[in-house]
XYZ file of C-alpha atoms in Angstrom:
210
model
C 0.002 -0.023 0.014
C 1.318 3.500 -0.827
C 0.287 7.008 0.208
C -0.401 9.793 -2.163
C 3.309 10.492 -2.581
C 4.130 6.888 -3.586
C 5.719 6.017 -0.169
C 5.179 2.471 1.104
C 3.062 2.117 4.185
C 3.398 -1.266 5.928
C 0.191 -3.029 6.759
C -0.358 -3.374 10.482
C 0.247 -6.973 11.735
C -2.983 -8.760 12.711
C -3.325 -9.140 16.453
C -3.122 -12.771 17.586
C -6.214 -14.507 18.768
C -7.080 -14.546 22.457
C -5.218 -17.261 24.341
C -2.348 -18.144 26.661
C 1.088 -17.105 25.443
C 4.602 -16.925 26.876
C 4.806 -14.106 29.382
C 6.445 -11.060 27.724
C 7.987 -10.318 31.124
C 10.121 -13.432 30.660
C 8.617 -15.364 33.604
C 8.187 -19.173 33.340
C 4.395 -18.667 33.278
C 2.015 -17.861 30.449
C -0.029 -14.723 30.339
C -3.535 -14.271 28.895
C -3.850 -12.168 25.763
C -7.469 -11.086 25.363
C -7.111 -10.291 21.679
C -6.235 -6.636 22.227
C -3.977 -6.452 25.241
C -2.176 -8.400 27.889
C -4.123 -9.044 31.142
C -2.978 -9.802 34.710
C -3.999 -13.452 34.455
C -1.025 -15.837 34.667
C -0.667 -19.648 34.831
C 1.978 -22.335 34.467
C 1.918 -24.313 31.246
C 1.144 -28.018 31.578
C 4.235 -30.177 31.946
C 5.373 -32.674 29.289
C 3.781 -36.099 29.300
C 5.896 -39.115 28.270
C 8.194 -36.873 26.275
C 5.520 -34.896 24.459
C 3.425 -31.927 25.328
C 0.140 -32.833 27.017
C -2.919 -31.813 24.942
C -4.214 -28.453 26.230
C -7.380 -26.547 25.753
C -7.413 -22.753 25.918
C -9.521 -21.653 28.802
C -10.393 -18.019 29.265
C -9.760 -16.496 32.703
C -13.477 -15.910 32.751
C -14.179 -19.649 32.580
C -16.190 -20.573 35.773
C -14.253 -22.948 38.014
C -16.934 -23.389 40.691
C -20.414 -24.852 40.507
C -23.314 -25.095 42.900
C -22.672 -28.859 43.022
C -19.134 -28.580 44.167
C -20.009 -26.096 46.905
C -22.769 -28.430 48.209
C -20.401 -31.372 48.201
C -17.846 -29.286 50.022
C -20.325 -28.071 52.655
C -22.177 -31.351 53.257
C -19.745 -32.379 56.024
C -21.288 -29.521 57.969
C -24.218 -31.816 58.665
C -21.887 -34.272 60.321
C -20.291 -31.450 62.422
C -23.827 -30.363 63.502
C -24.702 -33.907 64.380
C -21.531 -34.428 66.388
C -21.839 -31.101 68.168
C -25.453 -31.739 69.120
C -24.901 -35.406 70.334
C -24.928 -35.915 74.081
C -22.332 -38.610 74.547
C -22.937 -38.792 78.301
C -26.583 -39.715 77.716
C -25.594 -42.196 75.042
C -23.002 -43.780 77.398
C -25.560 -44.118 80.184
C -28.062 -45.527 77.728
C -25.445 -48.020 76.564
C -24.968 -49.223 80.151
C -28.687 -49.563 80.521
C -29.033 -51.465 77.257
C -26.284 -53.807 78.339
C -28.440 -55.015 81.102
C -31.959 -54.548 79.663
C -31.423 -55.266 75.977
C -33.013 -52.015 74.878
C -32.995 -51.541 71.051
C -31.102 -48.805 69.238
C -32.534 -45.292 69.795
C -34.273 -43.244 67.129
C -31.342 -40.710 67.285
C -28.925 -43.502 66.168
C -31.197 -44.442 63.308
C -31.493 -40.928 62.224
C -27.701 -40.493 62.291
C -27.241 -43.574 60.095
C -29.860 -42.286 57.639
C -28.239 -38.913 57.515
C -24.840 -40.554 56.628
C -26.478 -42.531 53.827
C -28.275 -39.446 52.491
C -25.063 -37.336 52.539
C -23.151 -40.201 50.754
C -25.768 -40.551 47.981
C -26.060 -36.730 47.545
C -22.345 -36.432 47.200
C -22.067 -39.035 44.471
C -25.046 -37.618 42.543
C -23.773 -34.015 42.796
C -20.239 -35.110 41.699
C -21.709 -36.587 38.516
C -23.461 -33.327 37.594
C -20.474 -31.288 38.578
C -18.204 -33.134 36.155
C -20.757 -32.700 33.360
C -20.762 -28.955 34.034
C -16.898 -28.824 33.839
C -16.926 -30.691 30.502
C -19.504 -28.299 29.146
C -17.363 -25.370 30.239
C -14.412 -26.695 28.280
C -12.269 -28.516 30.809
C -10.309 -31.508 29.457
C -10.751 -34.840 31.308
C -11.938 -33.359 34.642
C -11.566 -35.499 37.795
C -13.985 -38.464 37.534
C -17.088 -38.353 39.750
C -16.825 -42.082 40.574
C -14.049 -41.307 43.109
C -16.807 -40.036 45.306
C -17.788 -43.639 45.992
C -14.583 -43.879 48.049
C -14.877 -40.407 49.723
C -16.381 -37.029 48.804
C -13.080 -35.564 50.117
C -11.128 -37.377 47.428
C -13.354 -35.859 44.768
C -13.116 -32.341 46.196
C -9.332 -32.530 46.326
C -8.762 -34.240 42.922
C -11.315 -32.087 41.157
C -9.912 -28.841 42.525
C -6.293 -29.788 41.509
C -7.347 -30.695 37.944
C -9.280 -27.504 37.596
C -6.349 -25.416 39.050
C -3.964 -26.997 36.493
C -6.225 -26.089 33.565
C -7.677 -22.759 34.667
C -5.083 -21.413 37.080
C -7.472 -21.231 40.011
C -10.101 -23.278 41.761
C -8.497 -24.617 44.992
C -10.857 -22.878 47.464
C -13.089 -26.052 48.010
C -10.027 -27.899 49.343
C -9.442 -25.335 52.065
C -13.138 -25.090 53.009
C -13.571 -28.875 53.111
C -10.349 -29.324 55.122
C -11.425 -26.683 57.601
C -14.756 -28.379 58.194
C -13.115 -31.806 58.670
C -10.520 -30.350 61.123
C -13.187 -28.663 63.204
C -15.326 -31.836 63.236
C -12.337 -33.904 64.358
C -11.593 -31.408 67.193
C -15.173 -31.326 68.360
C -15.329 -35.188 68.327
C -12.126 -35.411 70.266
C -13.367 -32.877 72.861
C -16.575 -34.814 73.255
C -14.799 -38.110 73.888
C -12.196 -36.422 76.215
C -15.108 -35.090 78.302
C -16.486 -38.641 78.509
C -13.173 -40.102 79.925
C -13.910 -39.234 83.537
C -17.324 -40.807 83.513
C -15.870 -43.972 81.835
C -13.125 -44.201 84.546
C -15.711 -43.706 87.296
C -17.892 -46.523 85.887
C -14.912 -48.850 85.650
C -13.937 -48.018 89.280
C -17.487 -48.585 90.528
C -17.466 -51.982 88.736
C -14.232 -52.982 90.305
C -15.376 -51.866 93.776
C -18.604 -53.874 93.460
């Protein structure tokens, strides 16, 4: 192309398509180019697999990494925490002593606790299935399989979050939330049983004295 004076005017180079490119700041990470300018979004490229580059899929920084399903799976252990916190182990212990001599059947509270555990387990498996479908629809490649939830919902939360983090550069929050709930539940359970120890020792002492 020339101007009116016959001077050559170079054509502007076409801007590359939006995607992840080597960081112009020479960091080992890749930076997101939105088609017009560099953004602040960074991520590490996927490592080689068996001597070749792993297949990647371009995911925009705007790609959602959380779903309603994963948050419900993550928060379901709160039901166990509430159940543990509201359980009166002293009453259960005394009832157990009574049942040992009278043959009383399992209480309704125990049955409800078992039913709650089954319901949480079934809900976690079902929600993991729909969560993985959502990730596939959003463009994630081979997201963590929902069937791992049959072993533990925690395995799915951790595995799913790591895979999402590797492909989108974020998405680990469910791990920390789930871990926090499990730690608090463990501490509450330990405190409950620790408070029961004196009663247990007293009962043993009374039995020996008798």
